[in-house]
Coordinates of C-alpha atoms and ligand atoms in Angstrom, one line a residue:
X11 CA 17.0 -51.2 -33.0
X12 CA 15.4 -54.0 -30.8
X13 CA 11.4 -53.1 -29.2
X14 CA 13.7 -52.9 -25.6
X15 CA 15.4 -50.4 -27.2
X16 CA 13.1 -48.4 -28.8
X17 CA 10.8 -48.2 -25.4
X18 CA 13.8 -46.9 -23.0
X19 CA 14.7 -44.5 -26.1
X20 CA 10.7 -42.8 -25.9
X21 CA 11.2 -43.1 -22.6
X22 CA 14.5 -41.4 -21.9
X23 CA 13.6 -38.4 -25.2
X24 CA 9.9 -38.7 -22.6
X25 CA 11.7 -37.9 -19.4
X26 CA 14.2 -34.7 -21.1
X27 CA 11.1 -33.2 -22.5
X28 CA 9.5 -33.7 -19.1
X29 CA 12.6 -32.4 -17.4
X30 CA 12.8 -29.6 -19.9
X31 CA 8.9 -28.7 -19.0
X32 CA 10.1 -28.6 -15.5
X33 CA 12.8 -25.9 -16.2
X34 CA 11.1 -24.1 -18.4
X35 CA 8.5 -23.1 -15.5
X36 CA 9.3 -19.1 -15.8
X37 CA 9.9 -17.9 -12.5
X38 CA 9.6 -14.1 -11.3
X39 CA 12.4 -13.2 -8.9
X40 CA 11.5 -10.1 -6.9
X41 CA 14.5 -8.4 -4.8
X42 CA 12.6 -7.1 -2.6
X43 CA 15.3 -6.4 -0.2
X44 CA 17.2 -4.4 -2.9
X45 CA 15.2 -1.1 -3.3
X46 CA 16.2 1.2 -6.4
X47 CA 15.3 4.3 -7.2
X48 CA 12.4 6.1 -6.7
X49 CA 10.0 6.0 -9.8
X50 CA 8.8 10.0 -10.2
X51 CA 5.6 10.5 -10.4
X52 CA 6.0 12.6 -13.9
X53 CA 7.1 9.3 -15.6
X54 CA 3.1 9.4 -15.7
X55 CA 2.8 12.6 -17.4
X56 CA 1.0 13.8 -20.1
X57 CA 1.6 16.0 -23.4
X58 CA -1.1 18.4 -24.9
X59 CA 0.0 20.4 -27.7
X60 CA -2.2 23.0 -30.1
X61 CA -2.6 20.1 -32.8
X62 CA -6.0 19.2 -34.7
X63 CA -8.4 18.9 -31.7
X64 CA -5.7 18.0 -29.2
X65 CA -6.5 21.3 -27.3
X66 CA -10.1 23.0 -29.0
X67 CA -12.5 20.7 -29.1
X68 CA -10.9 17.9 -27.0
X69 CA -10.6 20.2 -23.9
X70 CA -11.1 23.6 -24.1
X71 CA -15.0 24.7 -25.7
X72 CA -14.6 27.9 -23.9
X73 CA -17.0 29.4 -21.3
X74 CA -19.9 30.2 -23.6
X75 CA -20.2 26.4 -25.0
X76 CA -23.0 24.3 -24.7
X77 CA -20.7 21.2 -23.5
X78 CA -20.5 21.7 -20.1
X79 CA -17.2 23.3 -18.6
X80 CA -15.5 25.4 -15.8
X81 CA -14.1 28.2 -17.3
X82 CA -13.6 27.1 -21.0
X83 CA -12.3 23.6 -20.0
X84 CA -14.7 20.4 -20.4
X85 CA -15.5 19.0 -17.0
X86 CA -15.6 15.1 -18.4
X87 CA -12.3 15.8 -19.4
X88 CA -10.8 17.2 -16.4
X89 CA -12.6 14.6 -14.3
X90 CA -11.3 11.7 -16.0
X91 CA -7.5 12.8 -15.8
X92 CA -8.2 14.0 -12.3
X93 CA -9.3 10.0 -11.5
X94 CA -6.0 9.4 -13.6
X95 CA -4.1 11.6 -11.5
X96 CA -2.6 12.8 -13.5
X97 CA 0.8 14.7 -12.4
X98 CA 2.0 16.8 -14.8
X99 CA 1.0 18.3 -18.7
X100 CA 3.9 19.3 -21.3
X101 CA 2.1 22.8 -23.3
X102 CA 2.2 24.4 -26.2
X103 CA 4.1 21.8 -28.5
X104 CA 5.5 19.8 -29.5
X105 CA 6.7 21.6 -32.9
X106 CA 4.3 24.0 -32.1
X107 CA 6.3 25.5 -29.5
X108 CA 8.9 26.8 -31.8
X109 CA 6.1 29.2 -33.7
X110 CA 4.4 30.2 -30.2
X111 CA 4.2 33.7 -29.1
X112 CA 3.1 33.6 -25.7
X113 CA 1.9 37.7 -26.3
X114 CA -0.6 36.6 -28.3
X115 CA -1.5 34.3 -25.9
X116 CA -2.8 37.0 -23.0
X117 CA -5.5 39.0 -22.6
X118 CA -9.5 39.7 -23.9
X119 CA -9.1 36.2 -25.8
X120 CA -11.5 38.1 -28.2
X121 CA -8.6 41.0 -29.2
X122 CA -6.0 37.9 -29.5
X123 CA -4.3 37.6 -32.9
X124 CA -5.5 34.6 -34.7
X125 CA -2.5 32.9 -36.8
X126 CA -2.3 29.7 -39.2
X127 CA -1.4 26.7 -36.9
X128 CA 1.3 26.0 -39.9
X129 CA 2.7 22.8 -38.4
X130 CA -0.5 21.2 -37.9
X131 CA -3.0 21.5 -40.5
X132 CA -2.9 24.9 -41.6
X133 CA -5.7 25.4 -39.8
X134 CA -7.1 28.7 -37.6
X135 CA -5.1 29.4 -34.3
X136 CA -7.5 31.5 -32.2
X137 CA -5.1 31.9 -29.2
X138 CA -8.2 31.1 -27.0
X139 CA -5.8 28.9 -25.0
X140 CA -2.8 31.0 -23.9
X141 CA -1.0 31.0 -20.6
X142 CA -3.7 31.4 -18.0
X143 CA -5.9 29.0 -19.8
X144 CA -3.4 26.1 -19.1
X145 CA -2.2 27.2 -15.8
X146 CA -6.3 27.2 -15.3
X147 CA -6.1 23.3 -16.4
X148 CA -3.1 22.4 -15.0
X149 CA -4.9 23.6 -11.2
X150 CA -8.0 22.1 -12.2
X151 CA -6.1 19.3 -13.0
X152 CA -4.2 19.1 -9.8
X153 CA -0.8 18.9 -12.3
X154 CA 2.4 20.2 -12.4
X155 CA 2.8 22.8 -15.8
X156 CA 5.8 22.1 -18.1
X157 CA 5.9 24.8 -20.3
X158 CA 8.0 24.5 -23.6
X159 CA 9.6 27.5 -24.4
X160 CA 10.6 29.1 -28.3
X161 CA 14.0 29.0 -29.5
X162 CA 13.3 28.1 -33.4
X163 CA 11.7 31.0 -33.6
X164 CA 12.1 33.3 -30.5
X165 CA 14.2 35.5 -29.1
X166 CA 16.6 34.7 -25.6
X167 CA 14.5 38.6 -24.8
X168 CA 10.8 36.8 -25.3
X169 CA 11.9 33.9 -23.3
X170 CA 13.4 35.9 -20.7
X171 CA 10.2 38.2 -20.3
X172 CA 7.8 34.8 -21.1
X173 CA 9.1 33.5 -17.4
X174 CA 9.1 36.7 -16.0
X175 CA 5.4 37.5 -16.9
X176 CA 4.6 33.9 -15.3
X177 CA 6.6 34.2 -11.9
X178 CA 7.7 37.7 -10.8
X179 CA 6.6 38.4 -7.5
X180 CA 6.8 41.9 -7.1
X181 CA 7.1 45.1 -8.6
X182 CA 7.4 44.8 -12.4
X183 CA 5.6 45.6 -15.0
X184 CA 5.1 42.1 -17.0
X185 CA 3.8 40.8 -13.1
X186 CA 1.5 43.9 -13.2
X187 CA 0.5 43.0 -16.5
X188 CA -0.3 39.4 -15.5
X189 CA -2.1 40.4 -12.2
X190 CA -4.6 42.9 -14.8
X191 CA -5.2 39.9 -16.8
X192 CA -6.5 38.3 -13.7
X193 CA -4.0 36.5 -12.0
X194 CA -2.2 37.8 -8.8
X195 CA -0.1 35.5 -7.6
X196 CA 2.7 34.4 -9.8
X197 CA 2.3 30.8 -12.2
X198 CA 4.3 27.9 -10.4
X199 CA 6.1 26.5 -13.7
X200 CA 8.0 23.2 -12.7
X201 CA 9.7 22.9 -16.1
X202 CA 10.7 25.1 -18.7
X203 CA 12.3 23.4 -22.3
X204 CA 14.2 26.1 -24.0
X205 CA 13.2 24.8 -27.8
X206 CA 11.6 21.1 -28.7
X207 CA 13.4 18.8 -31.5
X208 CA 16.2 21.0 -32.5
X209 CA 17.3 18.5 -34.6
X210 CA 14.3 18.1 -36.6
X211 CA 10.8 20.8 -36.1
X212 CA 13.0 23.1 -33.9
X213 CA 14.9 24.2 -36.6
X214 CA 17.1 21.1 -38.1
X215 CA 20.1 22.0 -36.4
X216 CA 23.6 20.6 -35.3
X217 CA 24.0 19.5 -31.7
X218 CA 26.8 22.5 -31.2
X219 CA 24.9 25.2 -32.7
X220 CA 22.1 24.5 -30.5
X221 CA 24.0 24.1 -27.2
X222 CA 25.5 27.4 -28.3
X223 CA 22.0 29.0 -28.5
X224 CA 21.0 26.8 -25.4
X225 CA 23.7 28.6 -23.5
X226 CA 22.7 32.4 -24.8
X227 CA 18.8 31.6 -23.5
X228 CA 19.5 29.8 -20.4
X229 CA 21.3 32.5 -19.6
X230 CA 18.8 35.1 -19.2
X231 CA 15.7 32.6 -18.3
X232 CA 15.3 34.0 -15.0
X233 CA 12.7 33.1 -12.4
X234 CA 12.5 33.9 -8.1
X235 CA 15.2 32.1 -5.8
X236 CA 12.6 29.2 -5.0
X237 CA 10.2 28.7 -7.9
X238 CA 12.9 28.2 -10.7
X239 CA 11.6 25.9 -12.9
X240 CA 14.0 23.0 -13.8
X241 CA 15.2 23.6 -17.4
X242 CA 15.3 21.3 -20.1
X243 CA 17.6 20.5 -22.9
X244 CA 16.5 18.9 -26.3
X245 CA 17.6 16.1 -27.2
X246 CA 18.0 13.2 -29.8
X247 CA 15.2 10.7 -30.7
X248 CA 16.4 7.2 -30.9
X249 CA 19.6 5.3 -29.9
X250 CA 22.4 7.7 -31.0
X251 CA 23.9 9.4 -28.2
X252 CA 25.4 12.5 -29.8
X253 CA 22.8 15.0 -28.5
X254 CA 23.4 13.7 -24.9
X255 CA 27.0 13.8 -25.5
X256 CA 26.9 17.3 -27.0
X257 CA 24.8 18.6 -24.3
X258 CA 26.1 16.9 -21.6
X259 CA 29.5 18.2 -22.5
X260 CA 28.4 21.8 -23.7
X261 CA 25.6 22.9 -21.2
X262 CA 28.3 23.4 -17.9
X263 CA 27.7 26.3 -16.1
X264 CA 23.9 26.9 -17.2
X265 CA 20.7 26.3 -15.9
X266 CA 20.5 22.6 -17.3
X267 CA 18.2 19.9 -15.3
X268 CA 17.4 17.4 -18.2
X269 CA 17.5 15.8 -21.5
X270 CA 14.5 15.9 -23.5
X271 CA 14.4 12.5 -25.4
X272 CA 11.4 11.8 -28.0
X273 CA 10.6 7.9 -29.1
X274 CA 7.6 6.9 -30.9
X275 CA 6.5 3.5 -32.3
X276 CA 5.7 2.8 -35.7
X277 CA 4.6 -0.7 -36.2
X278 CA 6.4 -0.7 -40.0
X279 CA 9.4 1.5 -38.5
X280 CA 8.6 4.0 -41.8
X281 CA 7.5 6.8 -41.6
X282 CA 5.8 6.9 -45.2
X283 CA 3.4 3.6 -44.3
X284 CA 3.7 3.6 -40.7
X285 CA 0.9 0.7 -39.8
X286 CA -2.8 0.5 -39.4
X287 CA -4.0 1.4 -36.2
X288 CA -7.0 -1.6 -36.5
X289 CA -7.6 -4.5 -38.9
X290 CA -3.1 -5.2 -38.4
X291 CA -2.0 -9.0 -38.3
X292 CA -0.4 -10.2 -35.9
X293 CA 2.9 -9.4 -37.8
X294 CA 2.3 -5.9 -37.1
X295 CA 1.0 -7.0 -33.5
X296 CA 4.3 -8.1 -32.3
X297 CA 6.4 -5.4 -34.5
X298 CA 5.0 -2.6 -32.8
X299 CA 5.9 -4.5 -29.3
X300 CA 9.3 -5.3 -30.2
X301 CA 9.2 -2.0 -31.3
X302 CA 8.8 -0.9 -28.3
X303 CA 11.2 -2.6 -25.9
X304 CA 14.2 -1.1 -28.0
X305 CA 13.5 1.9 -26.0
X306 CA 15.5 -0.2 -23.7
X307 CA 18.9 0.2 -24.8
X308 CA 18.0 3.8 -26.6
X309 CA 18.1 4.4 -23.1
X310 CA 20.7 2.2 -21.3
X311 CA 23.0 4.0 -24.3
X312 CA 22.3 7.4 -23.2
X313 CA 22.5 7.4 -19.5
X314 CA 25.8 5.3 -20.2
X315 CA 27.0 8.9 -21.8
X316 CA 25.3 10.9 -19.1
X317 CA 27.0 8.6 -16.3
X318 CA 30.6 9.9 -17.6
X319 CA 29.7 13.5 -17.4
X320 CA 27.3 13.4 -14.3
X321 CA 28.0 10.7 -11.6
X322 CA 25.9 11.9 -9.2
X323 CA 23.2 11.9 -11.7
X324 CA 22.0 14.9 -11.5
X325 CA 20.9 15.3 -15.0
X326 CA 17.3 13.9 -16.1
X327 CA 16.8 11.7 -18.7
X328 CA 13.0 12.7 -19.6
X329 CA 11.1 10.7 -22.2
X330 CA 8.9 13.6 -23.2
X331 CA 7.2 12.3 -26.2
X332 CA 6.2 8.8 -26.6
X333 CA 3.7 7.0 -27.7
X334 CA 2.3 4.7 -30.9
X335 CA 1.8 6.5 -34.2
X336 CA 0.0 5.0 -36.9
X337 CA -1.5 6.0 -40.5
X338 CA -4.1 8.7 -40.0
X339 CA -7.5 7.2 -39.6
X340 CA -9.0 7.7 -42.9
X341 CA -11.3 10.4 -43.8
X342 CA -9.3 12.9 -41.4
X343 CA -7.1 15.6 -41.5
X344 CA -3.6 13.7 -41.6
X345 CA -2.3 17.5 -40.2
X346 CA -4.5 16.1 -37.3
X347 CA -2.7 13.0 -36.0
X348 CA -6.4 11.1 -35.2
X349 CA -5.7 7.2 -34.7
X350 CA -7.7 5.1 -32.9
X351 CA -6.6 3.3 -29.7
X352 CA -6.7 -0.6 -28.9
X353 CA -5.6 -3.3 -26.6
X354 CA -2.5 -3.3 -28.5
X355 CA -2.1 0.5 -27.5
X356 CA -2.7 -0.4 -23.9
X357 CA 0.5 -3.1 -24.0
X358 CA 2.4 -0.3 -25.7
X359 CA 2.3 1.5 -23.0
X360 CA 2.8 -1.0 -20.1
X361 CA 6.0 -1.5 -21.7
X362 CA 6.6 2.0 -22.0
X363 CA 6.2 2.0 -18.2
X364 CA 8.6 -1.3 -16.9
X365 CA 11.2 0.1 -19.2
X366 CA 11.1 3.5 -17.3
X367 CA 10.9 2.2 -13.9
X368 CA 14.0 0.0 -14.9
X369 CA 15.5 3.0 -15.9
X370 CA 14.0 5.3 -12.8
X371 CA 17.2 6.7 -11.5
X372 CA 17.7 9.4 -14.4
X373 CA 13.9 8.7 -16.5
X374 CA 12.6 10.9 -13.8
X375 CA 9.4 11.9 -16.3
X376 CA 7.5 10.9 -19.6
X377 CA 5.0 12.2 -21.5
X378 CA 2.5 10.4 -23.6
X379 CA 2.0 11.7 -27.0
X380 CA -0.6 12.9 -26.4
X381 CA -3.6 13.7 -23.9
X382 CA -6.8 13.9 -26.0
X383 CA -7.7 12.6 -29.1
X384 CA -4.8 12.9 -30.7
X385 CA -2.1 10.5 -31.3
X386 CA -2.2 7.5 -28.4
X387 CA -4.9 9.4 -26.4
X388 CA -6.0 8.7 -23.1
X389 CA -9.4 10.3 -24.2
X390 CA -11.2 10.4 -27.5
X391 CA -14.0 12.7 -28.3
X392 CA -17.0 14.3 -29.8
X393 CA -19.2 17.1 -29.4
X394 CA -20.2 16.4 -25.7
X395 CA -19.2 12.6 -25.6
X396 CA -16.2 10.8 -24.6
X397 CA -14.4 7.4 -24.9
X398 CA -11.7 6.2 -22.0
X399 CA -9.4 4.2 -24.3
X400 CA -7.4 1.0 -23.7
X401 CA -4.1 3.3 -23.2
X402 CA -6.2 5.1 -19.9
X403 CA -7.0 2.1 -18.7
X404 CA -3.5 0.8 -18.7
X405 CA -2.1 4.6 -17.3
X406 CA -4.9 4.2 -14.5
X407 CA -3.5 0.6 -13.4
X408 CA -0.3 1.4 -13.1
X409 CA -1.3 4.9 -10.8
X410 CA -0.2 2.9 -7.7
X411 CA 3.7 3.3 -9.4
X412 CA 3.8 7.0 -9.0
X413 CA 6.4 7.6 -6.3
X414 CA 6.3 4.4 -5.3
X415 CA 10.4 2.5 -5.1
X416 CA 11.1 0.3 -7.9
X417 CA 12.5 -3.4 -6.6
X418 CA 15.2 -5.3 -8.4
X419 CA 14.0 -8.6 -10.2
X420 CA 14.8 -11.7 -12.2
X421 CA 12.4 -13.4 -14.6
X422 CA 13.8 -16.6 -15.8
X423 CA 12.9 -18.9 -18.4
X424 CA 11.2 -16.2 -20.1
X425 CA 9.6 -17.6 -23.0
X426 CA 10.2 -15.9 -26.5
X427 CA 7.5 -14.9 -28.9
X428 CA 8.0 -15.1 -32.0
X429 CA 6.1 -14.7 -35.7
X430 CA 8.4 -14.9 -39.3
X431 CA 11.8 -13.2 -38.3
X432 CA 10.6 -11.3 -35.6
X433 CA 10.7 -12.6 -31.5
X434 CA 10.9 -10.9 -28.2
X435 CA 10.1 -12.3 -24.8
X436 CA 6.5 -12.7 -24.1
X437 CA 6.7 -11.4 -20.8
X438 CA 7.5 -8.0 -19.5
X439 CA 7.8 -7.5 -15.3
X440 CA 8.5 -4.7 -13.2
X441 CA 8.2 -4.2 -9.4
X442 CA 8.0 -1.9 -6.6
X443 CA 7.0 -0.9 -3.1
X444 CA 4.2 1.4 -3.4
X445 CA 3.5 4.8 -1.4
X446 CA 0.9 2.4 0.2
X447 CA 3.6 0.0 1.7
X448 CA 2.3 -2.4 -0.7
X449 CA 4.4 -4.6 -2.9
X450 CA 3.5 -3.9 -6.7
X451 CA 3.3 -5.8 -9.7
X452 CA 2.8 -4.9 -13.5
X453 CA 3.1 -7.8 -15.8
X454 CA 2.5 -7.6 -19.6
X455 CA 1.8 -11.2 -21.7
X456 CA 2.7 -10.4 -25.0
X457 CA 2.0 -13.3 -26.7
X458 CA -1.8 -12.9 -28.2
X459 CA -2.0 -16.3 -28.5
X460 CA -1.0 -18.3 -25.1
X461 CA -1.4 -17.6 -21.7
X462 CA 1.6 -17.9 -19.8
X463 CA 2.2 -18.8 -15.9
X464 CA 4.3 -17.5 -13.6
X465 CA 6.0 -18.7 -10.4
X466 CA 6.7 -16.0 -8.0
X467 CA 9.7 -15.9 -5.6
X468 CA 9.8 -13.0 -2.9
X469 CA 13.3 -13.1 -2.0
X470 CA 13.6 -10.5 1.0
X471 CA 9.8 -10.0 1.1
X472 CA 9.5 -11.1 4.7
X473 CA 6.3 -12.4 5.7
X474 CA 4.6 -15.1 3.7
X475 CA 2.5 -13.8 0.8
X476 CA -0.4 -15.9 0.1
X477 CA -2.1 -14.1 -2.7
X478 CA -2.1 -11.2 -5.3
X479 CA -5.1 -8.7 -5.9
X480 CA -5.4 -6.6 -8.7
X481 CA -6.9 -6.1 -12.0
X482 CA -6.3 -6.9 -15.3
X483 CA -7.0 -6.1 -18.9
X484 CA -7.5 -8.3 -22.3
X485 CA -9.9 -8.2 -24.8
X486 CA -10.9 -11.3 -27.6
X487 CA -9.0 -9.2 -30.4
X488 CA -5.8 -7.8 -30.9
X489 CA -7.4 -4.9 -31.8
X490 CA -10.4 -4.4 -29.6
X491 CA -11.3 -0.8 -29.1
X492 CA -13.2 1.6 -27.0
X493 CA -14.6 4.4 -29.1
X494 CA -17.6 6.6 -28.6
X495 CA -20.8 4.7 -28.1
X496 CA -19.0 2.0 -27.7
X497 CA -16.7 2.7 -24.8
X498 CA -16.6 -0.3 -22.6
X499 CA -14.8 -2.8 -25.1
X500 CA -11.9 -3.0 -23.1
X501 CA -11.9 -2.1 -19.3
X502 CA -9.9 -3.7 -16.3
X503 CA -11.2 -6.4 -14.9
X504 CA -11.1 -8.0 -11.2
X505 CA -7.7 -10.1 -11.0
X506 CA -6.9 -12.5 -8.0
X507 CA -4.2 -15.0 -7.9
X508 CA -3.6 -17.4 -5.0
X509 CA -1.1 -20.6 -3.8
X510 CA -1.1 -23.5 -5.7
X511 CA 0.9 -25.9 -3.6
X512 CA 2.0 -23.7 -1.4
X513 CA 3.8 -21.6 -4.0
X514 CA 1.8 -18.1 -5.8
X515 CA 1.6 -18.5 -9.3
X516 CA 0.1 -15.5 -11.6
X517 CA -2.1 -16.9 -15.0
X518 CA -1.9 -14.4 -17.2
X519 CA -3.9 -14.3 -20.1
X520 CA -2.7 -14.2 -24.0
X521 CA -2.4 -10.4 -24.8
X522 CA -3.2 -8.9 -21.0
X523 CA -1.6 -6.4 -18.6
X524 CA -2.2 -7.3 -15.0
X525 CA -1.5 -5.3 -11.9
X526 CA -1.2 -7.1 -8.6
X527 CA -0.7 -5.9 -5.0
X528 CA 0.6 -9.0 -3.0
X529 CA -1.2 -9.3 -0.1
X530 CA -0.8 -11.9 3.1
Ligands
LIG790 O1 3.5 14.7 -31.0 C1 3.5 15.1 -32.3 C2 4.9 15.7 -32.7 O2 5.8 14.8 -32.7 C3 5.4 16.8 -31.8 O3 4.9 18.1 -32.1 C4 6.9 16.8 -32.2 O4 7.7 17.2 -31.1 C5 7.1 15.3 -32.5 O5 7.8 15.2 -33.7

């Protein structure tokens, strides 16, 4: 080959890879003429089950504690998940729920029966939180109470008199018995789960033997004309479908509003050596993400199944436990589910949330596993102090989602990510029009290691937009944490994007979540 040659060959491999720089400019599509459904605000809610210090300790010290509270509950707490807004809490389990007597549960807390919390640690379960204790948080909260009823262990009769204790109106004797132990009018329960991972904790059974039993409780799990509280079906845990099948099939002519579907992460996917919580690689880093995004087609797989049975879509698809879960932090009860919470948490659960507004039209709620200090906590504490982690920082972002109309979008030339064998696209997008009239964006860079920019088109949108407002959230390590005493590690931080040429492009850092209103 001649010099000639040579130069117009650079030149010509010079102008592809230039041409391919040009197309590879990843562009975000927003359909903001197509409106979908409406994202619930329970896809935002929250789980709190009687597990290590979950409950005592985390949020209830009771009325006579030093640690300052209203009526038993900690007011940090409750302040912090009130600036969450926080819409509605899943009590008592969880696997507890199948060994919970709500009797023991009512009362002079000092005459209640204290039991070994068998599931969880084998530890002492006072009963100092029982129904009027939650329905205490839940108001103080400003929540709506999803209460998980017993079948592994309960009786169709204790159910039955459990929701008519909490809602009868008039003349009875379990509402008389409510209004002695201080409570007149009658508990507004939104949602009632008859039994929680019947194929596993809730008594390892077989899709038909527990729509059978489903069928006997729902039954009798009466409540007022009015205040009926929708009820809740258990269901499988990953992408099988045969519990939606079985239940969607089996559960005619019951009360039956949704599916319960559980999903957590494991960075290793085993459940023996699950992952570190901090000090992972970044081959754990992007295993726990890619991790995550399968919940994807766990889902798409499911409603496929509920689609044939229920056109109109009447039946709820709730992701009601979700969440990373690592080894136990060393030196702690493993019975206790303590792991600590990092940047990487906070991604986690921005996924979580574009999946489910993808998926708003039968995802109609979530729940985080789990509130306080256990699990992927939005709060960690001690004695009187607390620690806001990454994950509550990425919950109180996304706040402007709750009701707000998810919008239909493309993102093109998404880059992948990739580290041995393992690759998933870097970016993550969802949109919506917020209660606020606002147009909404959440954005997740998953790559830890390159910023990525993105081109915005506003097909529909209207009026120009010239720039995007927002906050977002990064740290210098993968796993940068916020624990107590050192609690501001990781906390939003003012975003603002604007035109460059005339067009709106987003930076957004290695390893961030950002949250943009777009603004003219
Ligand atoms: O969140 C911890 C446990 O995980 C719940 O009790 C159970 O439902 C699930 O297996």
């Amino acid at each position: 080959m001649n010099r000639t040659h040579a130069m117009s060959l650079l030149t010509l491999v010079a102008s592809l890879l230039m041409g391919s720089a040009a197309e590879a400019q990843v562009k975000l599509t927003v359909l903001a003429d197509q409106p979908g459904a409406v994202i619930h605000r329970n896809v935002y809610g929250q789980f709190a089950e009687h597990l290590g210090t979950g409950i005592y300790e985390g949020l209830w010290v009771g009325p006579e504690s030093r640690v300052p509270n209203l009526r038993g509950w900690r007011i940090d707490v409750v302040k912090a998940l009130k600036n969450l807004k926080v819409p509605l809490v899943r009590w008592p389990g969880g696997c507890f729920a199948d060994e919970y007597h709500w009797r023991e549960g009512i009362g002079p807390r000092q005459q209640r029966p204290v039991k070994v919390n068998t599931t969880w640690g084998g530890v002492a379960e006072t009963n100092a939180v029982g129904t009027h204790e939650f329905f205490d948080l839940v108001e103080q909260v400003g929540a709506e109470a999803y209460v998980n009823g017993n079948l592994g262990t309960g009786s169709a009769q204790e159910t039955a008199e459990w929701l008519e204790y909490m809602t009868a109106e008039g003349q009875s004797t379990l509402a008389e018995l409510r209004r002695k132990n201080g409570r007149d009018k009658p508990f507004r329960v939104h949602y009632f789960a008859i039994g929680n991972e019947a194929w596993g904790c809730g008594g390892h059974m077989r899709p038909e033997y527990y729509v059978d039993l489903y069928r006997q409780f729902a039954t009798f799990a009466k409540a007022p004309r009015g205040s009926r509280p929708v009820f809740i079906a258990s269901g499988g845990h990953d992408e099988r479908t045969d519990w939606t099948e079985a239940l969607a099939k089996g559960l005619k002519g019951v009360p039956f509003g949704a599916i319960s579907h559980h999903g957590y992460t494991l960075p290793t996917g085993k459940w023996d050596k699950k992952g570190s919580a901090v000090g992972f690689g970044e081959d754990q880093w992007i295993s726990t993400l890619a991790h995550t995004l399968k919940i994807d087609d766990y889902i798409a797989r499911n409603k496929a199944v509920l689609d044939q049975h229920d056109p109109k879509k009447q039946i709820g698809f709730f992701f009601d436990e979700w969440g990373s879960w690592y080894d136990p932090e060393p030196g702690t009860d493993p019975g206790f589910l303590v792991q600590r919470n990092t940047l990487r948490d906070a991604l986690l659960a921005a996924l979580h949330f574009n999946v489910f507004h993808a998926h708003a039209d039968r995802v109609r709620m979530s729940n985080v596993a789990q509130m306080v200090n256990v699990l992927q906590a939005m709060i960690v504490t001690s004695k009187d102090k607390l620690a806001l982690t990454p994950t509550y920082h990425a919950f109180e972002m996304y706040t402007p989602f709750q009701d707000a109309t998810s919008l239909g979008l493309r993102l093109e030339n998404n880059p992948a990510y990739s580290v041995g064998a393992v690759s998933m696209p870097s970016l993550s997008a969802t949109a919506a029009r917020g209660k606020d009239g606002r147009l909404w964006l959440g954005l997740v860079n998953s790559d830890p290691n390159k910023p990525q920019e993105l081109l915005l088109d506003l097909a529909g949108a209207g009026a120009a937009v010239t720039s995007a407002k927002g906050r977002v959230l990064t740290a210098a390590a993968m796993d940068a944490e916020n624990r107590i005493g050192e609690t501001e590690q990781v906390r939003p931080q003012p975003y603002e994007a604007g035109l460059v040429n005339g067009k709106l492009l987003l930076k957004l850092p290695a390893k961030s979540v950002v949250v943009v209103a777009l603004t003219r």
